[in-house]
Amino acid sequence: MRDHCRLPGSPGSWRSPLRGVRFTSVLGLVLLGGVTVLFVTGLVSYAAYNPDLSPVNDKTPDKGILGFYLFAWPTGPVWLYRLTQGAHVTLGVALVPVLLAKLWSVVPKLFALPPARSLAHALERLSLLLLVGGGLFEFTTGVLNVQLEYVFPGSFYPLHFYGAWVFAAAFAAHAVLKTPAALRAVRRRRDAGGPDGRDGGDLVPPRPGAPTVSRRGALWLVGGGSLLLGATTAGQSLGGPLRRTALLAPHGGAGPSGGPNGFQINKTAAYAGITPADTHGDAWRLVLTGPAGTVRLGRADLLRLPLHSSSLPIACVEGWSTDDQWWQGVRLRDLAALAGYRGDPPDVFVESLQRHGAFRRAALRANQVADPRSLLALRVNGEDLSPDHGHPARIIVPAAPGVLNTKWVARLTFGDL
Ligand SMILES: Nc1nc2c(c(=O)[nH]1)N[C@H]1C(S)=C(S)[C@@H](COP(=O)(O)O)O[C@H]1N2
Ligand SMILES: [Mo]
């Protein structure tokens, strides 16, 4: 009898007195709010790439109707992507303990036998498989990507994007079914005002073991873990003195070195295969193409054009962002004019000197080219760009994800895409 009770399919093998409908409900309601924000900020992040502008920006070309919501990403406020993606990554990391505790609280149900009592029950369990599998998949791929330890076969973007839709569909169905009861369970306890431990429902173990921590204590533990993870992540996007608190973030901590170019670097020039032979004085020419034909400009030519300044951050999809940096360079719309666009500028296709790698090309939308703060930057914080930040010239566009701020620019092709 005892041995039989130890099989995970038997309710008697699950002993923790913490399990119960209220414990699960509190965690479920936190996830309801949190996952909704993750889903919305995630969709927004994808829109920020302007995937409907050019196949080069589109990381999920087969998305079809799933791209129904895409819109033209605005150029302000300048901290827009910093905010939405910082929130996405910080919240995602902070919710890990809540997700794990929630799964732990219902794990006996995953093993319950018989596997299905009816067709409806079978369908319900199948949807739970998508819910649990989808949730674990999204959190795992997301955390691996922000930790720069992405080891999944296949590219992060399509996997995380399609996974999000599967997870969201299962999540929405589950929320519709369970939220009313979860709200009731949470309210009931508040009205009763009784001590921890009174609970009902099929989550309560039939033969509970001795408690080691109260339910309330366990919730505090989960909440404390979440706060700790959030607090050691958020600094990478909040910046300023808080950057030093970003202990869990690979791009947290102080900048790579002091000085004007001493802020976060994603891929170094060495990593991208950019050598001084590619970029030194006479070797490098910027090639502009438009109705005026092809225009070639060296760095000295560019420095003789009207130079403008903008204070803009770099905000990466991985959640980290820089404080505003003071960029100096030529306005993209002035370069469009040189290429032959006198009135409203068109879209532009940007190509880097870099020969390999996913981020060596990007398309910018006409609203981004037209914004007077959008620059082909030559200098930052009063100094020439360093090789790692894109010397001889890089794109910087307000409110856009870092991936659109192409470094080591070689060619700008203006025209509607
Ligand atoms: N050519 C090129 N440009 C690039 C990249 C790259 O890999 N190659 N990475 C992009 C990404 S993802 C980000 S977040 C920013 C980072 O800029 P930084 O290294 O100057 O901080 O550069 C962007 N520009
Ligand atoms: Mo990035």
GROMACS .gro file of C-alpha atoms and ligand atoms in nm:
model
  442
    1MET     CA    1   0.000   0.000   0.000
    2ARG     CA    2   0.273   0.245   0.097
    3ASP     CA    3   0.468   0.170  -0.222
    4HIS     CA    4   0.160   0.214  -0.431
    5CYS     CA    5   0.106   0.557  -0.275
    6ARG     CA    6   0.450   0.671  -0.388
    7LEU     CA    7   0.368   0.652  -0.756
    8PRO     CA    8   0.330   1.007  -0.883
    9GLY     CA    9  -0.011   0.918  -1.026
   10SER     CA   10  -0.148   0.854  -0.681
   11PRO     CA   11  -0.277   1.156  -0.487
   12GLY     CA   12  -0.136   1.016  -0.165
   13SER     CA   13   0.222   1.049  -0.289
   14TRP     CA   14   0.200   1.431  -0.283
   15ARG     CA   15   0.231   1.541   0.075
   16SER     CA   16   0.307   1.911   0.093
   17PRO     CA   17   0.046   2.090   0.305
   18LEU     CA   18   0.118   2.407   0.110
   19ARG     CA   19  -0.078   2.289  -0.189
   20GLY     CA   20  -0.431   2.416  -0.206
   21VAL     CA   21  -0.659   2.620  -0.422
   22ARG     CA   22  -0.573   2.953  -0.260
   23PHE     CA   23  -0.197   2.912  -0.298
   24THR     CA   24  -0.241   2.821  -0.665
   25SER     CA   25  -0.494   3.102  -0.716
   26VAL     CA   26  -0.269   3.377  -0.583
   27LEU     CA   27   0.017   3.265  -0.809
   28GLY     CA   28  -0.222   3.220  -1.102
   29LEU     CA   29  -0.359   3.572  -1.070
   30VAL     CA   30  -0.008   3.719  -1.056
   31LEU     CA   31   0.075   3.528  -1.375
   32LEU     CA   32  -0.249   3.644  -1.537
   33GLY     CA   33  -0.139   4.005  -1.506
   34GLY     CA   34   0.230   3.940  -1.569
   35VAL     CA   35   0.200   3.714  -1.872
   36THR     CA   36  -0.048   3.957  -2.031
   37VAL     CA   37   0.210   4.236  -2.004
   38LEU     CA   38   0.481   4.000  -2.138
   39PHE     CA   39   0.265   3.910  -2.437
   40VAL     CA   40   0.180   4.270  -2.525
   41THR     CA   41   0.537   4.402  -2.481
   42GLY     CA   42   0.664   4.103  -2.680
   43LEU     CA   43   0.432   4.176  -2.975
   44VAL     CA   44   0.529   4.541  -2.954
   45SER     CA   45   0.897   4.448  -2.965
   46TYR     CA   46   0.843   4.259  -3.286
   47ALA     CA   47   0.656   4.555  -3.439
   48ALA     CA   48   0.953   4.778  -3.350
   49TYR     CA   49   1.169   4.587  -3.601
   50ASN     CA   50   0.947   4.714  -3.886
   51PRO     CA   51   0.915   4.357  -4.015
   52ASP     CA   52   0.649   4.456  -4.270
   53LEU     CA   53   0.888   4.708  -4.426
   54SER     CA   54   1.146   4.470  -4.569
   55PRO     CA   55   1.220   4.097  -4.569
   56VAL     CA   56   1.560   4.190  -4.424
   57ASN     CA   57   1.393   4.306  -4.102
   58ASP     CA   58   1.151   4.016  -4.090
   59LYS     CA   59   1.264   3.740  -3.857
   60THR     CA   60   0.942   3.536  -3.905
   61PRO     CA   61   0.858   3.563  -4.276
   62ASP     CA   62   0.596   3.287  -4.253
   63LYS     CA   63   0.393   3.455  -3.980
   64GLY     CA   64   0.095   3.528  -4.210
   65ILE     CA   65  -0.207   3.641  -4.013
   66LEU     CA   66  -0.010   3.650  -3.686
   67GLY     CA   67   0.135   3.978  -3.811
   68PHE     CA   68  -0.210   4.137  -3.835
   69TYR     CA   69  -0.132   4.392  -3.566
   70LEU     CA   70   0.193   4.532  -3.706
   71PHE     CA   71   0.210   4.909  -3.722
   72ALA     CA   72   0.460   5.178  -3.817
   73TRP     CA   73   0.691   5.213  -3.517
   74PRO     CA   74   0.709   5.577  -3.400
   75THR     CA   75   1.030   5.774  -3.337
   76GLY     CA   76   0.926   5.913  -3.002
   77PRO     CA   77   0.943   5.930  -2.712
   78VAL     CA   78   1.311   5.843  -2.757
   79TRP     CA   79   1.300   5.601  -2.462
   80LEU     CA   80   1.003   5.407  -2.603
   81TYR     CA   81   1.183   5.081  -2.686
   82ARG     CA   82   1.401   5.117  -2.379
   83LEU     CA   83   1.082   5.110  -2.172
   84THR     CA   84   0.885   4.838  -2.351
   85GLN     CA   85   1.177   4.598  -2.386
   86GLY     CA   86   1.321   4.673  -2.042
   87ALA     CA   87   0.978   4.591  -1.897
   88HIS     CA   88   0.952   4.274  -2.107
   89VAL     CA   89   1.288   4.133  -1.999
   90THR     CA   90   1.280   4.244  -1.634
   91LEU     CA   91   0.928   4.115  -1.583
   92GLY     CA   92   1.007   3.790  -1.761
   93VAL     CA   93   1.305   3.725  -1.535
   94ALA     CA   94   1.116   3.828  -1.222
   95LEU     CA   95   0.825   3.597  -1.296
   96VAL     CA   96   1.042   3.283  -1.312
   97PRO     CA   97   0.989   3.195  -0.940
   98VAL     CA   98   0.614   3.258  -0.973
   99LEU     CA   99   0.593   3.031  -1.277
  100LEU     CA  100   0.790   2.755  -1.107
  101ALA     CA  101   0.589   2.781  -0.784
  102LYS     CA  102   0.264   2.775  -0.978
  103LEU     CA  103   0.368   2.463  -1.171
  104TRP     CA  104   0.488   2.301  -0.848
  105SER     CA  105   0.153   2.375  -0.684
  106VAL     CA  106  -0.043   2.187  -0.952
  107VAL     CA  107   0.209   1.916  -1.036
  108PRO     CA  108  -0.001   1.632  -0.881
  109LYS     CA  109  -0.269   1.711  -1.140
  110LEU     CA  110  -0.021   1.660  -1.423
  111PHE     CA  111   0.030   1.304  -1.306
  112ALA     CA  112  -0.333   1.226  -1.219
  113LEU     CA  113  -0.467   0.893  -1.346
  114PRO     CA  114  -0.651   0.782  -1.551
  115PRO     CA  115  -0.506   1.004  -1.824
  116ALA     CA  116  -0.852   1.091  -1.952
  117ARG     CA  117  -1.200   1.025  -1.820
  118SER     CA  118  -1.377   1.154  -2.129
  119LEU     CA  119  -1.306   1.325  -2.459
  120ALA     CA  120  -1.357   1.667  -2.298
  121HIS     CA  121  -1.116   1.575  -2.020
  122ALA     CA  122  -0.862   1.453  -2.276
  123LEU     CA  123  -0.886   1.783  -2.463
  124GLU     CA  124  -0.848   1.976  -2.140
  125ARG     CA  125  -0.532   1.786  -2.051
  126LEU     CA  126  -0.395   1.836  -2.400
  127SER     CA  127  -0.448   2.211  -2.364
  128LEU     CA  128  -0.265   2.197  -2.030
  129LEU     CA  129   0.027   2.031  -2.205
  130LEU     CA  130   0.042   2.327  -2.446
  131LEU     CA  131   0.008   2.567  -2.154
  132VAL     CA  132   0.285   2.416  -1.942
  133GLY     CA  133   0.508   2.330  -2.238
  134GLY     CA  134   0.451   2.669  -2.400
  135GLY     CA  135   0.519   2.856  -2.075
  136LEU     CA  136   0.839   2.667  -1.998
  137PHE     CA  137   0.953   2.707  -2.359
  138GLU     CA  138   0.894   3.085  -2.366
  139PHE     CA  139   1.064   3.147  -2.034
  140THR     CA  140   1.357   2.920  -2.118
  141THR     CA  141   1.424   3.064  -2.463
  142GLY     CA  142   1.383   3.419  -2.330
  143VAL     CA  143   1.619   3.375  -2.035
  144LEU     CA  144   1.880   3.199  -2.248
  145ASN     CA  145   1.867   3.478  -2.504
  146VAL     CA  146   1.907   3.762  -2.255
  147GLN     CA  147   2.190   3.573  -2.088
  148LEU     CA  148   2.361   3.544  -2.430
  149GLU     CA  149   2.370   3.168  -2.379
  150TYR     CA  150   2.121   3.085  -2.647
  151VAL     CA  151   2.175   2.717  -2.721
  152PHE     CA  152   1.849   2.618  -2.886
  153PRO     CA  153   1.858   2.473  -3.235
  154GLY     CA  154   1.694   2.728  -3.462
  155SER     CA  155   1.683   3.105  -3.442
  156PHE     CA  156   1.551   3.271  -3.127
  157TYR     CA  157   1.310   3.509  -3.302
  158PRO     CA  158   1.081   3.264  -3.482
  159LEU     CA  159   1.085   3.016  -3.194
  160HIS     CA  160   1.002   3.279  -2.930
  161PHE     CA  161   0.743   3.444  -3.159
  162TYR     CA  162   0.552   3.130  -3.259
  163GLY     CA  163   0.592   2.987  -2.910
  164ALA     CA  164   0.432   3.303  -2.772
  165TRP     CA  165   0.121   3.253  -2.983
  166VAL     CA  166   0.084   2.888  -2.877
  167PHE     CA  167   0.141   2.980  -2.513
  168ALA     CA  168  -0.095   3.280  -2.533
  169ALA     CA  169  -0.376   3.076  -2.687
  170ALA     CA  170  -0.352   2.804  -2.421
  171PHE     CA  171  -0.309   3.071  -2.153
  172ALA     CA  172  -0.619   3.264  -2.262
  173ALA     CA  173  -0.833   2.948  -2.260
  174HIS     CA  174  -0.701   2.853  -1.916
  175ALA     CA  175  -0.758   3.205  -1.780
  176VAL     CA  176  -1.119   3.211  -1.902
  177LEU     CA  177  -1.186   2.879  -1.732
  178LYS     CA  178  -1.000   2.937  -1.407
  179THR     CA  179  -0.999   3.308  -1.324
  180PRO     CA  180  -1.349   3.324  -1.170
  181ALA     CA  181  -1.270   3.041  -0.928
  182ALA     CA  182  -0.927   3.188  -0.850
  183LEU     CA  183  -1.081   3.526  -0.766
  184ARG     CA  184  -1.340   3.352  -0.545
  185ALA     CA  185  -1.068   3.157  -0.365
  186VAL     CA  186  -0.865   3.471  -0.294
  187ARG     CA  187  -1.170   3.670  -0.176
  188ARG     CA  188  -1.300   3.388   0.042
  189ARG     CA  189  -0.985   3.384   0.250
  190ARG     CA  190  -0.982   3.758   0.286
  191ASP     CA  191  -1.342   3.758   0.417
  192ALA     CA  192  -1.282   3.468   0.651
  193GLY     CA  193  -0.964   3.630   0.777
  194GLY     CA  194  -0.868   3.298   0.932
  195PRO     CA  195  -0.524   3.151   0.977
  196ASP     CA  196  -0.331   2.999   0.692
  197GLY     CA  197  -0.402   2.642   0.609
  198ARG     CA  198  -0.778   2.626   0.575
  199ASP     CA  199  -0.841   2.539   0.218
  200GLY     CA  200  -1.042   2.310  -0.001
  201GLY     CA  201  -1.047   2.167  -0.347
  202ASP     CA  202  -0.866   1.885  -0.519
  203LEU     CA  203  -0.523   2.043  -0.479
  204VAL     CA  204  -0.514   1.968  -0.108
  205PRO     CA  205  -0.319   1.648  -0.037
  206PRO     CA  206  -0.530   1.374   0.123
  207ARG     CA  207  -0.248   1.284   0.362
  208PRO     CA  208  -0.057   1.608   0.423
  209GLY     CA  209   0.289   1.594   0.575
  210ALA     CA  210   0.403   1.819   0.858
  211PRO     CA  211   0.432   2.184   0.748
  212THR     CA  212   0.783   2.331   0.725
  213VAL     CA  213   0.666   2.679   0.624
  214SER     CA  214   0.324   2.844   0.626
  215ARG     CA  215   0.140   2.916   0.300
  216ARG     CA  216   0.187   3.283   0.363
  217GLY     CA  217   0.558   3.224   0.427
  218ALA     CA  218   0.588   3.032   0.101
  219LEU     CA  219   0.420   3.314  -0.090
  220TRP     CA  220   0.659   3.564   0.068
  221LEU     CA  221   0.948   3.342  -0.034
  222VAL     CA  222   0.829   3.334  -0.397
  223GLY     CA  223   0.758   3.707  -0.396
  224GLY     CA  224   1.095   3.782  -0.238
  225GLY     CA  225   1.269   3.569  -0.500
  226SER     CA  226   1.087   3.756  -0.774
  227LEU     CA  227   1.177   4.094  -0.630
  228LEU     CA  228   1.540   3.991  -0.595
  229LEU     CA  229   1.558   3.871  -0.957
  230GLY     CA  230   1.379   4.183  -1.079
  231ALA     CA  231   1.602   4.413  -0.875
  232THR     CA  232   1.922   4.248  -1.002
  233THR     CA  233   1.802   4.275  -1.363
  234ALA     CA  234   1.623   4.611  -1.394
  235GLY     CA  235   1.940   4.820  -1.356
  236GLN     CA  236   2.054   4.722  -1.705
  237SER     CA  237   1.766   4.921  -1.854
  238LEU     CA  238   1.718   5.184  -1.584
  239GLY     CA  239   2.083   5.283  -1.616
  240GLY     CA  240   2.249   5.558  -1.418
  241PRO     CA  241   2.389   5.450  -1.081
  242LEU     CA  242   2.142   5.157  -1.076
  243ARG     CA  243   2.337   4.989  -1.355
  244ARG     CA  244   2.573   4.851  -1.093
  245THR     CA  245   2.284   4.658  -0.934
  246ALA     CA  246   2.227   4.459  -1.254
  247LEU     CA  247   2.424   4.162  -1.126
  248LEU     CA  248   2.233   3.910  -1.336
  249ALA     CA  249   2.265   4.099  -1.663
  250PRO     CA  250   2.555   4.028  -1.897
  251HIS     CA  251   2.551   4.392  -2.005
  252GLY     CA  252   2.495   4.523  -1.655
  253GLY     CA  253   2.772   4.661  -1.443
  254ALA     CA  254   2.981   4.957  -1.541
  255GLY     CA  255   3.066   5.030  -1.903
  256PRO     CA  256   3.346   4.837  -2.072
  257SER     CA  257   3.595   5.118  -2.005
  258GLY     CA  258   3.598   5.481  -1.908
  259GLY     CA  259   3.589   5.766  -2.153
  260PRO     CA  260   3.339   5.894  -2.409
  261ASN     CA  261   3.307   5.555  -2.582
  262GLY     CA  262   3.281   5.373  -2.249
  263PHE     CA  263   2.928   5.239  -2.277
  264GLN     CA  264   2.791   4.895  -2.355
  265ILE     CA  265   2.911   4.715  -2.667
  266ASN     CA  266   2.707   4.438  -2.818
  267LYS     CA  267   2.928   4.287  -3.091
  268THR     CA  268   3.287   4.409  -3.109
  269ALA     CA  269   3.460   4.506  -3.433
  270ALA     CA  270   3.682   4.199  -3.396
  271TYR     CA  271   3.377   3.974  -3.362
  272ALA     CA  272   3.222   4.130  -3.672
  273GLY     CA  273   3.546   4.087  -3.868
  274ILE     CA  274   3.600   4.461  -3.916
  275THR     CA  275   3.970   4.545  -3.944
  276PRO     CA  276   4.149   4.882  -3.963
  277ALA     CA  277   4.224   4.798  -4.328
  278ASP     CA  278   3.847   4.826  -4.396
  279THR     CA  279   3.796   5.155  -4.218
  280HIS     CA  280   4.110   5.369  -4.236
  281GLY     CA  281   4.108   5.707  -4.409
  282ASP     CA  282   4.125   5.619  -4.777
  283ALA     CA  283   3.984   5.268  -4.766
  284TRP     CA  284   3.637   5.366  -4.651
  285ARG     CA  285   3.376   5.542  -4.861
  286LEU     CA  286   3.006   5.578  -4.778
  287VAL     CA  287   2.802   5.493  -5.087
  288LEU     CA  288   2.466   5.671  -5.119
  289THR     CA  289   2.219   5.564  -5.386
  290GLY     CA  290   1.901   5.739  -5.497
  291PRO     CA  291   1.748   5.924  -5.793
  292ALA     CA  292   2.062   6.141  -5.809
  293GLY     CA  293   2.262   5.830  -5.884
  294THR     CA  294   2.550   5.710  -5.671
  295VAL     CA  295   2.736   5.945  -5.439
  296ARG     CA  296   3.061   5.843  -5.265
  297LEU     CA  297   3.168   6.026  -4.952
  298GLY     CA  298   3.476   5.980  -4.736
  299ARG     CA  299   3.473   6.059  -4.365
  300ALA     CA  300   3.627   6.400  -4.428
  301ASP     CA  301   3.350   6.481  -4.680
  302LEU     CA  302   3.088   6.383  -4.424
  303LEU     CA  303   3.251   6.596  -4.155
  304ARG     CA  304   3.222   6.899  -4.388
  305LEU     CA  305   2.843   6.854  -4.415
  306PRO     CA  306   2.619   7.023  -4.156
  307LEU     CA  307   2.664   6.821  -3.834
  308HIS     CA  308   2.383   6.782  -3.583
  309SER     CA  309   2.360   6.638  -3.234
  310SER     CA  310   2.104   6.413  -3.066
  311SER     CA  311   2.096   6.258  -2.722
  312LEU     CA  312   1.971   5.905  -2.772
  313PRO     CA  313   2.004   5.569  -2.597
  314ILE     CA  314   2.078   5.230  -2.747
  315ALA     CA  315   1.813   4.981  -2.637
  316CYS     CA  316   1.874   4.616  -2.721
  317VAL     CA  317   1.618   4.338  -2.758
  318GLU     CA  318   1.811   4.160  -2.483
  319GLY     CA  319   1.673   4.416  -2.239
  320TRP     CA  320   1.984   4.621  -2.167
  321SER     CA  321   2.002   4.980  -2.274
  322THR     CA  322   2.247   5.265  -2.242
  323ASP     CA  323   2.177   5.601  -2.091
  324ASP     CA  324   2.136   5.875  -2.349
  325GLN     CA  325   2.460   5.928  -2.539
  326TRP     CA  326   2.544   6.252  -2.717
  327TRP     CA  327   2.579   6.159  -3.085
  328GLN     CA  328   2.705   6.387  -3.358
  329GLY     CA  329   2.673   6.326  -3.728
  330VAL     CA  330   2.485   6.393  -4.048
  331ARG     CA  331   2.107   6.380  -4.054
  332LEU     CA  332   1.970   6.086  -4.249
  333ARG     CA  333   1.727   6.321  -4.422
  334ASP     CA  334   2.018   6.539  -4.538
  335LEU     CA  335   2.181   6.230  -4.687
  336ALA     CA  336   1.848   6.147  -4.856
  337ALA     CA  337   1.855   6.495  -5.007
  338LEU     CA  338   2.209   6.436  -5.136
  339ALA     CA  339   2.084   6.114  -5.294
  340GLY     CA  340   1.817   6.313  -5.475
  341TYR     CA  341   1.515   6.333  -5.243
  342ARG     CA  342   1.439   6.702  -5.200
  343GLY     CA  343   1.097   6.673  -5.034
  344ASP     CA  344   0.988   6.410  -4.787
  345PRO     CA  345   1.257   6.144  -4.758
  346PRO     CA  346   1.178   5.779  -4.841
  347ASP     CA  347   1.275   5.457  -4.663
  348VAL     CA  348   1.638   5.355  -4.660
  349PHE     CA  349   1.819   5.024  -4.682
  350VAL     CA  350   2.135   5.023  -4.469
  351GLU     CA  351   2.429   4.789  -4.527
  352SER     CA  352   2.735   4.743  -4.309
  353LEU     CA  353   3.094   4.663  -4.399
  354GLN     CA  354   3.037   4.347  -4.199
  355ARG     CA  355   3.025   4.048  -4.431
  356HIS     CA  356   2.848   3.790  -4.217
  357GLY     CA  357   2.597   3.801  -3.936
  358ALA     CA  358   2.226   3.864  -3.902
  359PHE     CA  359   2.248   4.234  -3.813
  360ARG     CA  360   2.468   4.364  -4.093
  361ARG     CA  361   2.169   4.498  -4.287
  362ALA     CA  362   1.852   4.678  -4.182
  363ALA     CA  363   1.570   4.879  -4.336
  364LEU     CA  364   1.447   5.206  -4.183
  365ARG     CA  365   1.105   5.351  -4.248
  366ALA     CA  366   1.049   5.696  -4.398
  367ASN     CA  367   0.934   5.837  -4.061
  368GLN     CA  368   1.267   5.729  -3.911
  369VAL     CA  369   1.467   5.885  -4.195
  370ALA     CA  370   1.266   6.209  -4.168
  371ASP     CA  371   1.316   6.255  -3.793
  372PRO     CA  372   1.574   6.531  -3.739
  373ARG     CA  373   1.727   6.329  -3.453
  374SER     CA  374   1.811   6.033  -3.681
  375LEU     CA  375   2.179   6.047  -3.766
  376LEU     CA  376   2.457   5.879  -3.946
  377ALA     CA  377   2.674   5.930  -3.638
  378LEU     CA  378   3.046   6.001  -3.673
  379ARG     CA  379   3.118   6.103  -3.315
  380VAL     CA  380   2.984   6.019  -2.972
  381ASN     CA  381   3.015   6.218  -2.650
  382GLY     CA  382   3.254   6.458  -2.819
  383GLU     CA  383   3.498   6.197  -2.954
  384ASP     CA  384   3.528   5.995  -3.275
  385LEU     CA  385   3.335   5.669  -3.266
  386SER     CA  386   3.548   5.384  -3.138
  387PRO     CA  387   3.591   5.080  -3.365
  388ASP     CA  388   3.358   4.876  -3.141
  389HIS     CA  389   3.081   5.139  -3.157
  390GLY     CA  390   3.086   5.146  -3.536
  391HIS     CA  391   3.370   5.368  -3.662
  392PRO     CA  392   3.377   5.523  -3.923
  393ALA     CA  393   2.997   5.576  -3.914
  394ARG     CA  394   2.688   5.421  -3.762
  395ILE     CA  395   2.313   5.472  -3.766
  396ILE     CA  396   2.135   5.606  -3.459
  397VAL     CA  397   1.755   5.642  -3.467
  398PRO     CA  398   1.528   5.754  -3.181
  399ALA     CA  399   1.302   5.498  -3.006
  400ALA     CA  400   1.419   5.212  -3.230
  401PRO     CA  401   1.556   4.876  -3.113
  402GLY     CA  402   1.936   4.856  -3.111
  403VAL     CA  403   1.934   4.614  -3.400
  404LEU     CA  404   1.832   4.897  -3.635
  405ASN     CA  405   2.134   5.107  -3.530
  406THR     CA  406   2.369   4.951  -3.782
  407LYS     CA  407   2.742   4.989  -3.712
  408TRP     CA  408   3.029   5.023  -3.966
  409VAL     CA  409   2.789   5.153  -4.232
  410ALA     CA  410   2.909   5.114  -4.593
  411ARG     CA  411   2.603   5.183  -4.807
  412LEU     CA  412   2.269   5.365  -4.784
  413THR     CA  413   2.015   5.295  -5.057
  414PHE     CA  414   1.727   5.544  -5.046
  415GLY     CA  415   1.391   5.464  -5.201
  416ASP     CA  416   1.052   5.326  -5.103
  417LEU     CA  417   1.084   4.967  -4.990
  418LIG     N1  418   2.694   4.587  -3.834
  418LIG     C1  419   2.631   4.561  -3.719
  418LIG     N2  420   2.562   4.656  -3.657
  418LIG     C2  421   2.498   4.633  -3.539
  418LIG     C3  422   2.502   4.506  -3.480
  418LIG     C4  423   2.579   4.404  -3.546
  418LIG     O1  424   2.588   4.289  -3.499
  418LIG     N3  425   2.641   4.435  -3.664
  418LIG     N4  426   2.437   4.482  -3.361
  418LIG     C5  427   2.319   4.568  -3.337
  418LIG     C6  428   2.263   4.550  -3.205
  418LIG     S1  429   2.173   4.409  -3.181
  418LIG     C7  430   2.273   4.646  -3.107
  418LIG     S2  431   2.193   4.629  -2.961
  418LIG     C8  432   2.356   4.766  -3.127
  418LIG     C9  433   2.457   4.780  -3.014
  418LIG     O2  434   2.538   4.892  -3.034
  418LIG     P1  435   2.668   4.913  -2.943
  418LIG     O3  436   2.751   4.788  -2.957
  418LIG     O4  437   2.736   5.035  -2.993
  418LIG     O5  438   2.616   4.930  -2.803
  418LIG     O6  439   2.425   4.763  -3.250
  418LIG    C10  440   2.352   4.715  -3.360
  418LIG     N5  441   2.429   4.733  -3.480
  419MO      MO  442   2.065   4.424  -2.989
   0.00000   0.00000   0.00000
